[in-house]
CSV table of C-alpha atoms in Angstrom, one decimal:
chain,number,residue,atom,x,y,z
A,549,MET,CA,98.1,-141.8,40.4
A,550,LYS,CA,97.2,-138.4,38.9
A,551,PRO,CA,94.6,-138.5,36.1
A,552,ILE,CA,96.1,-137.8,32.7
A,553,LEU,CA,94.1,-135.9,30.0
A,554,THR,CA,94.7,-137.3,26.6
A,555,VAL,CA,94.8,-135.2,23.5
A,556,THR,CA,91.6,-136.8,22.4
A,557,SER,CA,89.8,-136.0,25.7
A,558,ILE,CA,91.1,-132.4,25.6
A,559,LEU,CA,89.9,-131.9,22.0
A,560,PHE,CA,86.5,-133.5,23.0
A,561,PHE,CA,86.2,-131.0,26.0
A,562,LEU,CA,87.1,-128.0,23.8
A,563,THR,CA,84.7,-129.1,21.2
A,564,ILE,CA,81.9,-129.4,23.7
A,565,ALA,CA,82.8,-126.1,25.4
A,566,GLY,CA,83.0,-124.3,22.0
A,567,TRP,CA,79.7,-125.7,20.9
A,568,SER,CA,78.1,-124.6,24.2
A,569,CYS,CA,79.6,-121.1,23.8
A,570,GLN,CA,78.4,-120.9,20.2
A,571,ARG,CA,75.0,-122.0,21.3
A,572,ASP,CA,74.9,-119.2,23.9
A,573,VAL,CA,76.0,-116.7,21.3
A,574,ASP,CA,73.4,-117.9,18.8
A,575,ALA,CA,70.7,-117.6,21.5
A,576,LEU,CA,71.7,-114.0,22.2
A,577,SER,CA,71.8,-113.3,18.5
A,578,ASP,CA,68.1,-114.3,18.4
A,579,ILE,CA,67.2,-111.3,20.6
A,580,ARG,CA,69.2,-108.7,18.8
A,581,GLU,CA,66.9,-106.2,17.0
A,582,ALA,CA,67.8,-103.9,14.2
A,583,GLY,CA,67.3,-100.3,15.3
A,584,GLU,CA,66.5,-101.0,18.9
A,585,GLU,CA,68.9,-98.3,20.0
A,586,LEU,CA,66.4,-95.7,18.7
A,587,SER,CA,64.1,-95.8,21.7
A,588,GLY,CA,62.0,-92.9,20.5
A,589,GLY,CA,62.1,-93.7,16.7
A,590,ALA,CA,62.7,-90.5,14.8
A,591,ALA,CA,62.3,-88.6,18.1
A,592,THR,CA,65.5,-90.1,19.5
A,593,THR,CA,68.5,-87.9,20.5
A,594,SER,CA,72.1,-89.0,20.5
A,595,ASP,CA,72.9,-86.6,23.4
A,596,LEU,CA,74.0,-88.8,26.3
A,597,SER,CA,75.3,-86.0,28.5
A,598,GLU,CA,73.8,-84.6,31.6
A,599,ASN,CA,71.5,-82.7,29.3
A,600,ALA,CA,70.2,-85.8,27.6
A,601,PHE,CA,66.6,-85.3,28.7
A,602,GLY,CA,66.3,-81.7,27.5
A,603,ASN,CA,66.6,-81.9,23.7
A,604,GLN,CA,63.9,-81.2,21.3
A,605,ALA,CA,63.2,-83.9,18.7
A,606,ASP,CA,64.5,-83.2,15.2
A,607,GLY,CA,62.0,-82.6,12.4
A,608,VAL,CA,59.6,-80.2,14.2
A,609,THR,CA,58.3,-77.1,12.5
A,610,SER,CA,59.9,-73.6,13.1
A,611,ASP,CA,56.8,-72.6,15.1
A,612,GLN,CA,57.3,-75.7,17.3
A,613,GLU,CA,61.0,-74.7,17.7
A,614,ASN,CA,59.9,-71.3,19.0
A,615,GLN,CA,57.3,-72.8,21.3
A,616,PHE,CA,59.9,-75.1,22.7
A,617,VAL,CA,62.1,-72.2,23.7
A,618,ILE,CA,59.3,-70.2,25.2
A,619,GLY,CA,57.8,-73.3,26.9
A,620,ASN,CA,61.2,-74.2,28.3
A,621,SER,CA,61.5,-70.8,29.9
A,622,PHE,CA,58.1,-71.1,31.6
A,623,PHE,CA,59.0,-74.6,32.7
A,624,ARG,CA,62.5,-73.8,34.1
A,625,ASN,CA,62.3,-70.3,35.6
A,626,ASN,CA,60.9,-69.5,39.0
A,627,TRP,CA,57.5,-67.9,39.4
A,628,THR,CA,57.2,-64.8,41.5
A,629,ILE,CA,54.7,-63.3,44.0
A,630,ALA,CA,52.0,-61.1,42.5
A,631,PRO,CA,52.1,-58.2,41.7
A,632,ALA,CA,55.5,-58.2,39.9
A,633,SER,CA,57.0,-56.3,37.0
A,634,ALA,CA,57.3,-59.6,35.1
A,635,SER,CA,53.5,-59.9,34.9
A,636,ALA,CA,53.6,-63.0,32.7
A,637,ARG,CA,55.3,-65.0,35.4
A,638,ASP,CA,53.7,-63.8,38.7
A,639,GLY,CA,51.0,-65.4,40.8
A,640,LEU,CA,53.1,-67.9,42.8
A,641,GLY,CA,51.1,-69.6,45.5
A,642,PRO,CA,49.7,-68.5,47.9
A,643,MET,CA,50.6,-72.1,48.9
A,644,MET,CA,52.7,-74.4,46.9
A,645,ASN,CA,55.2,-77.3,46.7
A,646,ALA,CA,57.6,-75.6,44.4
A,647,VAL,CA,58.5,-72.3,42.7
A,648,SER,CA,59.0,-73.8,39.2
A,649,CYS,CA,58.4,-77.0,37.3
A,650,SER,CA,62.2,-77.7,37.2
A,651,THR,CA,62.2,-77.8,41.0
A,652,CYS,CA,60.9,-81.4,40.8
A,653,HIS,CA,62.1,-82.1,37.2
A,654,LEU,CA,65.7,-80.8,37.3
A,655,ARG,CA,67.1,-80.9,33.7
A,656,ASP,CA,63.7,-82.5,32.7
A,657,GLY,CA,64.7,-85.5,34.9
A,658,ARG,CA,63.5,-87.2,37.9
A,659,GLY,CA,62.7,-85.8,41.4
A,660,GLU,CA,64.1,-87.2,44.5
A,661,PRO,CA,62.8,-87.7,48.1
A,662,PRO,CA,64.7,-86.4,51.1
A,663,ALA,CA,67.4,-88.8,52.2
A,664,ASP,CA,66.2,-88.6,55.8
A,665,LEU,CA,64.6,-86.2,58.3
A,666,SER,CA,67.7,-84.1,58.6
A,667,ASP,CA,67.3,-82.8,55.0
A,668,GLY,CA,64.7,-80.4,56.2
A,669,ASP,CA,62.7,-80.2,52.9
A,670,LEU,CA,60.7,-82.5,50.8
A,671,LYS,CA,62.8,-81.8,47.6
A,672,GLY,CA,60.8,-83.4,44.8
A,673,LEU,CA,58.4,-85.4,46.9
A,674,LEU,CA,54.7,-84.4,47.3
A,675,PHE,CA,51.6,-85.9,48.9
A,676,ARG,CA,48.1,-86.3,47.4
A,677,LEU,CA,45.4,-86.3,50.0
A,678,SER,CA,41.8,-87.6,49.9
A,679,ILE,CA,39.0,-89.1,52.0
A,680,PRO,CA,36.8,-92.0,51.0
A,681,GLY,CA,34.3,-91.4,48.2
A,682,GLN,CA,34.3,-90.0,44.7
A,683,THR,CA,33.7,-86.6,43.2
A,684,ALA,CA,30.9,-86.1,40.6
A,685,GLU,CA,33.6,-86.7,38.0
A,686,GLY,CA,34.7,-90.0,39.6
A,687,GLY,CA,37.9,-88.7,41.1
A,688,PRO,CA,39.2,-88.7,44.7
A,689,VAL,CA,37.5,-86.4,47.3
A,690,PRO,CA,39.9,-83.8,48.6
A,691,GLU,CA,40.6,-83.7,52.4
A,692,PRO,CA,38.4,-80.9,53.8
A,693,ASN,CA,41.1,-78.9,55.5
A,694,TYR,CA,44.0,-79.4,53.2
A,695,GLY,CA,42.6,-80.1,49.8
A,696,GLY,CA,43.8,-82.6,47.3
A,697,GLN,CA,47.5,-81.9,47.7
A,698,PHE,CA,49.6,-81.0,50.8
A,699,ASN,CA,51.4,-77.7,50.3
A,700,PRO,CA,54.3,-77.3,52.8
A,701,SER,CA,55.4,-73.9,51.4
A,702,ALA,CA,53.6,-70.5,51.2
A,703,ILE,CA,54.3,-66.9,50.2
A,704,PRO,CA,55.0,-64.4,53.0
A,705,GLY,CA,51.9,-63.6,55.2
A,706,VAL,CA,50.3,-66.9,54.4
A,707,THR,CA,50.3,-69.9,56.7
A,708,ALA,CA,51.8,-73.0,55.1
A,709,GLU,CA,50.0,-76.3,55.5
A,710,GLY,CA,52.7,-77.9,57.6
A,711,THR,CA,55.7,-80.1,57.3
A,712,VAL,CA,56.3,-83.8,56.7
A,713,ALA,CA,59.0,-85.8,58.4
A,714,VAL,CA,60.4,-88.6,56.3
A,715,THR,CA,62.4,-91.5,57.9
A,716,TYR,CA,63.2,-95.0,56.5
A,717,VAL,CA,63.1,-98.4,58.0
A,718,GLU,CA,65.4,-101.1,56.6
A,719,GLN,CA,63.8,-104.4,55.6
A,720,PRO,CA,66.4,-107.2,55.2
A,721,GLY,CA,66.1,-110.0,52.7
A,722,THR,CA,68.2,-112.8,51.1
A,723,TYR,CA,68.7,-114.0,47.5
A,724,ALA,CA,68.4,-117.7,46.8
A,725,ASP,CA,72.2,-117.9,46.6
A,726,GLY,CA,72.5,-116.5,50.2
A,727,THR,CA,73.4,-113.0,49.3
A,728,ALA,CA,71.8,-110.5,51.6
A,729,TYR,CA,70.0,-107.3,50.6
A,730,SER,CA,68.1,-104.6,52.3
A,731,LEU,CA,65.1,-102.5,51.2
A,732,ARG,CA,64.2,-99.1,52.8
A,733,LYS,CA,60.6,-98.5,53.6
A,734,PRO,CA,59.6,-94.8,54.0
A,735,VAL,CA,57.6,-93.6,57.1
A,736,TYR,CA,55.8,-90.2,56.9
A,737,GLN,CA,54.7,-88.1,59.8
A,738,PHE,CA,52.8,-84.8,59.2
A,739,HIS,CA,53.7,-82.0,61.7
A,740,ASP,CA,52.9,-78.3,62.4
A,741,LEU,CA,49.6,-78.5,60.6
A,742,GLY,CA,48.4,-75.0,59.8
A,743,TYR,CA,44.7,-75.6,59.3
A,744,GLY,CA,43.7,-78.0,62.1
A,745,ALA,CA,43.8,-81.8,62.1
A,746,MET,CA,43.3,-83.8,59.0
A,747,GLN,CA,40.1,-85.9,58.9
A,748,ALA,CA,40.7,-89.3,60.7
A,749,ASN,CA,40.2,-91.4,57.5
A,750,THR,CA,42.5,-89.3,55.3
A,751,MET,CA,44.3,-91.3,52.6
A,752,MET,CA,47.8,-90.1,51.6
A,753,SER,CA,49.8,-90.9,48.4
A,754,PRO,CA,53.5,-89.9,48.2
A,755,ARG,CA,54.9,-89.2,44.7
A,756,VAL,CA,58.1,-87.9,43.0
A,757,GLY,CA,58.2,-86.3,39.6
A,758,PRO,CA,59.2,-88.8,36.8
A,759,GLN,CA,61.7,-88.1,34.0
A,760,LEU,CA,60.0,-86.4,31.1
A,761,PRO,CA,61.5,-87.5,27.7
A,762,GLY,CA,59.1,-89.2,25.3
A,763,MET,CA,55.9,-87.9,26.9
A,764,GLY,CA,54.6,-86.8,23.5
A,765,LEU,CA,55.3,-90.2,22.0
A,766,LEU,CA,53.3,-91.8,24.8
A,767,GLU,CA,50.5,-89.4,24.0
A,768,ALA,CA,50.6,-90.5,20.4
A,769,VAL,CA,50.0,-94.2,21.2
A,770,PRO,CA,46.4,-94.9,20.1
A,771,ASP,CA,43.9,-95.8,22.8
A,772,ALA,CA,43.2,-99.1,20.9
A,773,THR,CA,46.8,-100.1,21.2
A,774,ILE,CA,46.7,-99.7,25.0
A,775,LEU,CA,43.3,-101.4,25.4
A,776,ALA,CA,44.5,-104.3,23.3
A,777,LEU,CA,47.2,-105.0,25.9
A,778,ALA,CA,44.7,-105.1,28.8
A,779,ASP,CA,43.8,-108.4,30.3
A,780,PRO,CA,41.7,-107.5,33.3
A,781,ASP,CA,40.6,-111.1,33.9
A,782,ASP,CA,44.0,-112.6,33.2
A,783,ALA,CA,42.5,-114.6,30.3
A,784,ASN,CA,45.9,-115.8,29.2
A,785,ARG,CA,46.6,-117.1,32.8
A,786,ASP,CA,50.1,-115.6,33.0
A,787,GLY,CA,49.3,-114.0,36.3
A,788,ILE,CA,49.4,-110.5,34.9
A,789,SER,CA,46.2,-108.6,34.2
A,790,GLY,CA,46.6,-104.9,33.3
A,791,ARG,CA,43.6,-102.6,33.5
A,792,PRO,CA,43.0,-99.2,31.9
A,793,ASN,CA,42.1,-96.2,34.2
A,794,TYR,CA,39.2,-94.1,33.0
A,795,VAL,CA,39.5,-90.5,34.2
A,796,TRP,CA,37.8,-87.1,33.7
A,797,ASN,CA,38.7,-84.9,30.8
A,798,TYR,CA,38.0,-81.3,32.0
A,799,THR,CA,38.1,-80.1,28.4
A,800,THR,CA,35.7,-82.5,26.8
A,801,LYS,CA,33.7,-83.1,30.0
A,802,GLN,CA,33.7,-86.8,29.7
A,803,LYS,CA,35.5,-89.9,31.0
A,804,VAL,CA,38.4,-91.1,28.8
A,805,LEU,CA,41.4,-93.3,29.0
A,806,GLY,CA,44.0,-92.1,31.4
A,807,ARG,CA,47.7,-92.5,30.6
A,808,PHE,CA,49.8,-90.0,32.5
A,809,GLY,CA,50.7,-89.8,36.2
A,810,TRP,CA,51.7,-92.6,38.5
A,811,LYS,CA,48.1,-93.9,38.5
A,812,ALA,CA,47.3,-92.9,34.9
A,813,ASN,CA,45.0,-90.3,36.3
A,814,GLN,CA,45.5,-87.7,33.6
A,815,PRO,CA,44.3,-88.2,30.0
A,816,ASP,CA,46.7,-85.9,28.1
A,817,LEU,CA,49.7,-83.6,28.5
A,818,HIS,CA,47.5,-80.4,28.3
A,819,GLN,CA,45.5,-81.5,31.4
A,820,GLN,CA,48.6,-83.0,33.1
A,821,THR,CA,50.5,-79.7,32.7
A,822,ALA,CA,47.7,-77.4,33.8
A,823,SER,CA,47.0,-79.6,36.8
A,824,ALA,CA,50.6,-79.6,37.9
A,825,PHE,CA,50.8,-75.8,37.6
A,826,ASN,CA,47.8,-75.5,39.8
A,827,GLY,CA,48.5,-78.1,42.4
A,828,ASP,CA,52.3,-77.8,42.6
A,829,ILE,CA,53.0,-74.0,42.1
A,830,GLY,CA,49.5,-72.4,42.7
A,831,ILE,CA,49.3,-71.1,39.1
A,832,THR,CA,45.8,-70.8,37.5
A,833,THR,CA,45.0,-71.6,33.9
A,834,SER,CA,41.8,-71.5,31.9
A,835,LEU,CA,41.4,-75.2,32.6
A,836,PHE,CA,41.8,-74.8,36.4
A,837,SER,CA,40.8,-71.2,37.0
A,838,ASN,CA,40.8,-71.2,40.8
A,839,SER,CA,43.7,-71.5,43.1
A,840,ASP,CA,44.0,-74.9,44.8
A,841,MET,CA,42.7,-73.8,48.2
A,842,THR,CA,40.0,-75.1,50.5
A,843,THR,CA,37.0,-73.1,51.4
A,844,THR,CA,38.6,-71.9,54.7
A,845,GLN,CA,41.8,-71.0,52.8
A,846,GLN,CA,39.8,-69.2,50.1
A,847,LYS,CA,38.2,-67.0,52.8
A,848,LEU,CA,41.6,-66.1,54.3
A,849,TYR,CA,43.6,-65.5,51.1
A,850,GLY,CA,41.1,-65.2,48.3
A,851,GLN,CA,41.6,-61.4,48.1
A,852,LEU,CA,45.3,-61.5,47.9
A,853,PRO,CA,46.8,-60.1,44.6
A,854,ASN,CA,47.0,-62.7,41.8
A,855,GLY,CA,48.9,-62.9,38.6
A,856,GLY,CA,45.9,-62.4,36.3
A,857,SER,CA,42.9,-64.5,35.2
A,858,PRO,CA,44.3,-66.9,34.4
A,859,GLU,CA,47.9,-66.5,35.6
A,860,LEU,CA,49.3,-68.7,32.8
A,861,GLU,CA,47.8,-67.6,29.6
A,862,ASP,CA,46.6,-70.2,27.1
A,863,LYS,CA,49.3,-69.5,24.6
A,864,ASN,CA,52.0,-70.0,27.2
A,865,LEU,CA,50.3,-73.2,28.5
A,866,ASP,CA,50.3,-74.4,24.9
A,867,ASN,CA,54.0,-73.5,24.7
A,868,VAL,CA,54.8,-75.6,27.8
A,869,VAL,CA,52.8,-78.5,26.4
A,870,VAL,CA,54.6,-78.5,23.1
A,871,TYR,CA,57.9,-78.3,25.0
A,872,LEU,CA,56.9,-81.5,26.9
A,873,GLN,CA,55.5,-83.2,23.8
A,874,THR,CA,58.7,-82.7,21.8
A,875,LEU,CA,61.4,-83.7,24.4
A,876,ALA,CA,63.4,-86.4,22.6
A,877,VAL,CA,64.3,-89.8,24.1
A,878,PRO,CA,68.0,-90.6,24.6
A,879,ALA,CA,69.3,-93.4,22.5
A,880,ARG,CA,70.1,-96.8,24.2
A,881,ARG,CA,73.7,-97.6,25.0
A,882,ASN,CA,75.6,-100.8,24.4
A,883,VAL,CA,72.8,-102.7,22.7
A,884,GLN,CA,75.2,-105.2,21.2
A,885,ASP,CA,77.0,-105.9,24.5
A,886,GLU,CA,76.7,-109.6,25.4
A,887,THR,CA,75.9,-108.8,29.1
A,888,VAL,CA,73.2,-106.4,28.0
A,889,LEU,CA,71.8,-109.0,25.6
A,890,ARG,CA,71.9,-111.7,28.3
A,891,GLY,CA,70.0,-109.3,30.6
A,892,LYS,CA,67.4,-108.6,27.9
A,893,GLN,CA,67.0,-112.4,27.5
A,894,LEU,CA,66.4,-112.8,31.2
A,895,PHE,CA,64.0,-109.8,31.2
A,896,GLN,CA,62.0,-111.7,28.6
A,897,GLN,CA,62.2,-115.1,30.3
A,898,LEU,CA,61.0,-113.6,33.7
A,899,ASN,CA,58.1,-112.0,31.8
A,900,CYS,CA,59.0,-108.5,32.9
A,901,MET,CA,57.8,-107.6,29.5
A,902,GLY,CA,54.3,-108.7,30.5
A,903,CYS,CA,53.9,-105.1,31.9
A,904,HIS,CA,57.0,-103.3,30.6
A,905,VAL,CA,56.0,-103.9,27.0
A,906,ALA,CA,59.1,-103.2,24.9
A,907,LYS,CA,57.7,-102.0,21.6
A,908,LEU,CA,54.7,-99.8,20.7
A,909,GLN,CA,53.6,-98.0,17.6
A,910,THR,CA,52.4,-94.5,17.7
A,911,GLY,CA,49.5,-93.2,15.6
A,912,ALA,CA,48.7,-89.7,14.4
A,913,HIS,CA,49.7,-86.7,16.5
A,914,SER,CA,49.5,-82.9,16.0
A,915,VAL,CA,53.3,-82.9,16.2
A,916,VAL,CA,54.0,-84.8,13.0
A,917,VAL,CA,57.4,-86.2,14.0
A,918,LEU,CA,55.7,-88.1,16.8
A,919,SER,CA,53.4,-89.8,14.4
A,920,ASN,CA,53.7,-93.4,13.2
A,921,GLN,CA,56.9,-94.2,15.1
A,922,THR,CA,58.1,-97.5,16.4
A,923,ILE,CA,59.1,-96.7,19.9
A,924,ARG,CA,60.5,-98.8,22.8
A,925,PRO,CA,59.3,-97.2,26.0
A,926,TYR,CA,58.9,-100.4,28.1
A,927,THR,CA,55.5,-99.7,29.4
A,928,ASP,CA,51.9,-100.7,28.6
A,929,LEU,CA,50.4,-97.6,30.2
A,930,LEU,CA,48.1,-99.8,32.2
A,931,LEU,CA,47.4,-100.3,35.9
A,932,HIS,CA,48.8,-103.3,37.7
A,933,ASP,CA,48.4,-104.6,41.2
A,934,MET,CA,51.9,-104.2,42.7
A,935,GLY,CA,51.1,-105.7,46.1
A,936,ASP,CA,50.7,-104.4,49.7
A,937,GLY,CA,54.3,-103.3,50.1
A,938,LEU,CA,54.0,-100.5,47.5
A,939,ALA,CA,50.3,-99.8,48.1
A,940,ASP,CA,49.2,-96.2,48.9
A,941,ASN,CA,45.7,-97.5,49.7
A,942,ARG,CA,44.3,-94.5,48.0
A,943,PRO,CA,42.0,-95.1,45.0
A,944,ASP,CA,42.3,-92.6,42.1
A,945,PHE,CA,39.4,-92.8,39.6
A,946,GLU,CA,39.4,-96.5,38.8
A,947,ALA,CA,42.9,-97.3,40.1
A,948,THR,CA,42.7,-99.2,43.4
A,949,GLY,CA,45.0,-98.6,46.4
A,950,THR,CA,47.4,-101.3,45.2
A,951,GLU,CA,47.5,-100.4,41.5
A,952,TRP,CA,50.1,-98.3,39.7
A,953,ARG,CA,50.6,-97.5,36.1
A,954,THR,CA,53.6,-99.3,34.5
A,955,PRO,CA,56.2,-96.5,34.3
A,956,PRO,CA,58.2,-96.2,31.1
A,957,LEU,CA,61.8,-97.3,31.5
A,958,TRP,CA,63.4,-95.4,28.7
A,959,GLY,CA,66.1,-93.1,30.0
A,960,ILE,CA,66.3,-94.8,33.4
A,961,GLY,CA,70.0,-95.6,33.0
A,962,LEU,CA,70.8,-91.9,32.6
A,963,ILE,CA,69.1,-90.6,35.7
A,964,LYS,CA,72.3,-90.9,37.7
A,965,LEU,CA,74.1,-88.7,35.2
A,966,VAL,CA,71.3,-86.2,34.7
A,967,ASN,CA,70.0,-85.9,38.3
A,968,ARG,CA,72.9,-87.2,40.4
A,969,HIS,CA,70.8,-89.8,42.1
A,970,THR,CA,69.3,-93.3,41.4
A,971,TYR,CA,66.1,-93.1,43.4
A,972,LEU,CA,63.2,-95.1,41.7
A,973,LEU,CA,59.5,-96.0,42.2
A,974,HIS,CA,56.6,-93.7,42.8
A,975,ASP,CA,58.1,-92.3,46.1
A,976,GLY,CA,61.8,-92.7,45.4
A,977,ARG,CA,62.2,-95.4,48.1
A,978,ALA,CA,64.3,-97.7,45.9
A,979,ARG,CA,68.0,-96.7,45.8
A,980,SER,CA,68.8,-98.7,42.7
A,981,VAL,CA,67.3,-100.7,39.9
A,982,GLU,CA,68.0,-103.8,41.9
A,983,GLU,CA,65.9,-102.5,44.9
A,984,ALA,CA,63.1,-101.4,42.6
A,985,ILE,CA,62.8,-104.9,41.1
A,986,LEU,CA,62.8,-106.5,44.6
A,987,TRP,CA,59.9,-104.2,45.7
A,988,HIS,CA,57.7,-105.7,42.9
A,989,ALA,CA,54.9,-107.9,44.2
A,990,GLY,CA,51.3,-108.5,43.4
A,991,GLU,CA,51.1,-109.3,39.7
A,992,ALA,CA,54.9,-108.9,39.5
A,993,LYS,CA,55.7,-111.2,42.4
A,994,LYS,CA,56.5,-114.2,40.1
A,995,ALA,CA,59.0,-112.0,38.1
A,996,ALA,CA,60.6,-110.6,41.3
A,997,ASP,CA,60.9,-114.1,42.8
A,998,GLY,CA,62.5,-115.2,39.5
A,999,PHE,CA,65.1,-112.4,39.9
A,1000,ARG,CA,65.8,-113.5,43.5
A,1001,ASN,CA,66.5,-117.0,42.3
A,1002,LEU,CA,69.1,-115.9,39.6
A,1003,SER,CA,72.8,-116.1,40.1
A,1004,LYS,CA,74.6,-112.9,40.9
A,1005,LYS,CA,76.0,-112.9,37.4
A,1006,ASP,CA,72.6,-113.0,35.8
A,1007,ARG,CA,71.1,-110.5,38.3
A,1008,ASP,CA,73.9,-108.1,37.3
A,1009,ALA,CA,73.2,-108.8,33.6
A,1010,LEU,CA,69.5,-108.0,34.0
A,1011,VAL,CA,70.3,-104.8,35.9
A,1012,THR,CA,72.8,-103.8,33.2
A,1013,PHE,CA,70.2,-104.3,30.5
A,1014,VAL,CA,67.7,-102.0,32.4
A,1015,GLN,CA,70.4,-99.4,32.8
A,1016,SER,CA,71.0,-99.5,29.0
A,1017,LEU,CA,67.4,-98.3,28.3
């Protein structure tokens, strides 16, 4: 005999189901926040097109508007070999990784690694090199024959440092529900070395350029705010520590808190920018007045024509810095969507926010519009042990070989539109947000394991939330 549902039992079921749904809606209502779509506070842009990362924040001065335009031209356009008629933009090399900043930050976005060996060039991937020990300033000791950064390109008449073959090994895994996944692990091989063998104990760190919106806002976060988030001894016993990196400031000649770069090895955008011009393009500034060459390379090429002393004048370095400082942050999308809210709830429950701190308050900054803003970058700007799988095993000031700075997540969901790819993590190995989460280990292992144990619906919700940032 078939069971018969009575009207009473149906009403009872609907009441319970309705109460359950209402409880879920109420739970999601609790995590809604007024204004959370304004990731960059007043420095948020509503442009969600492929140019979303390249807008200047509203409310800047007319002088800063002019600096933005000039800084953008020095950031975007190719540098030329000296001597050249355009004397303000010559001095390329003699060895380099790129011919412009935008080579690795197309449309102010994120660089990408080569897909495989057949690509033939490193695209936006570079390699830092060092040997054991520390410089007088506390930084990494450059490799004697190749310096602190491997340069695979050179101007005519100069020997490039070599090539790097990139291949990937698939590492299979399984979610708790039985769904299979695969992570790709990069393998690097240096070939055609132009200046002899590298020292046997050389340490190598691969890195791609991150997306650039909101850099000025991160510069405006007070040191005290970042240090208050540090928990180096894990006093609260949540398994997450968070340590500050202390790095050398070449302007003030003292150690200060680091906050930029994959290992928080740069203190501010002025030094970060000057260092990148020098290491990536071979352009000198008043802060780094010598070309990034070893002693042997200096003897070979030190007399070649240059683009001036320095090649990037201070006023134009300042223009590029203001350009970077005032890049606005794209607004979040779909913040009221229930799947996004469920993902945010899971992001909290798994304690992803233990490192990816959602909300920070900026302090005073020379660009007034960046001052005293409530921002949602999803970073604590601190170092965290991310486990052996992601380790570069190369210390950088006080960062160990397994530590990386928590990268900000704002804008992450627009990388596919802006840069036509979805490669994430410091070396671009992760092909998606999902893979990036699964690579988390060390202090983040508990959160990554929690993600593995979710249902597919909840995993998708968490990824959807991250893509809304």
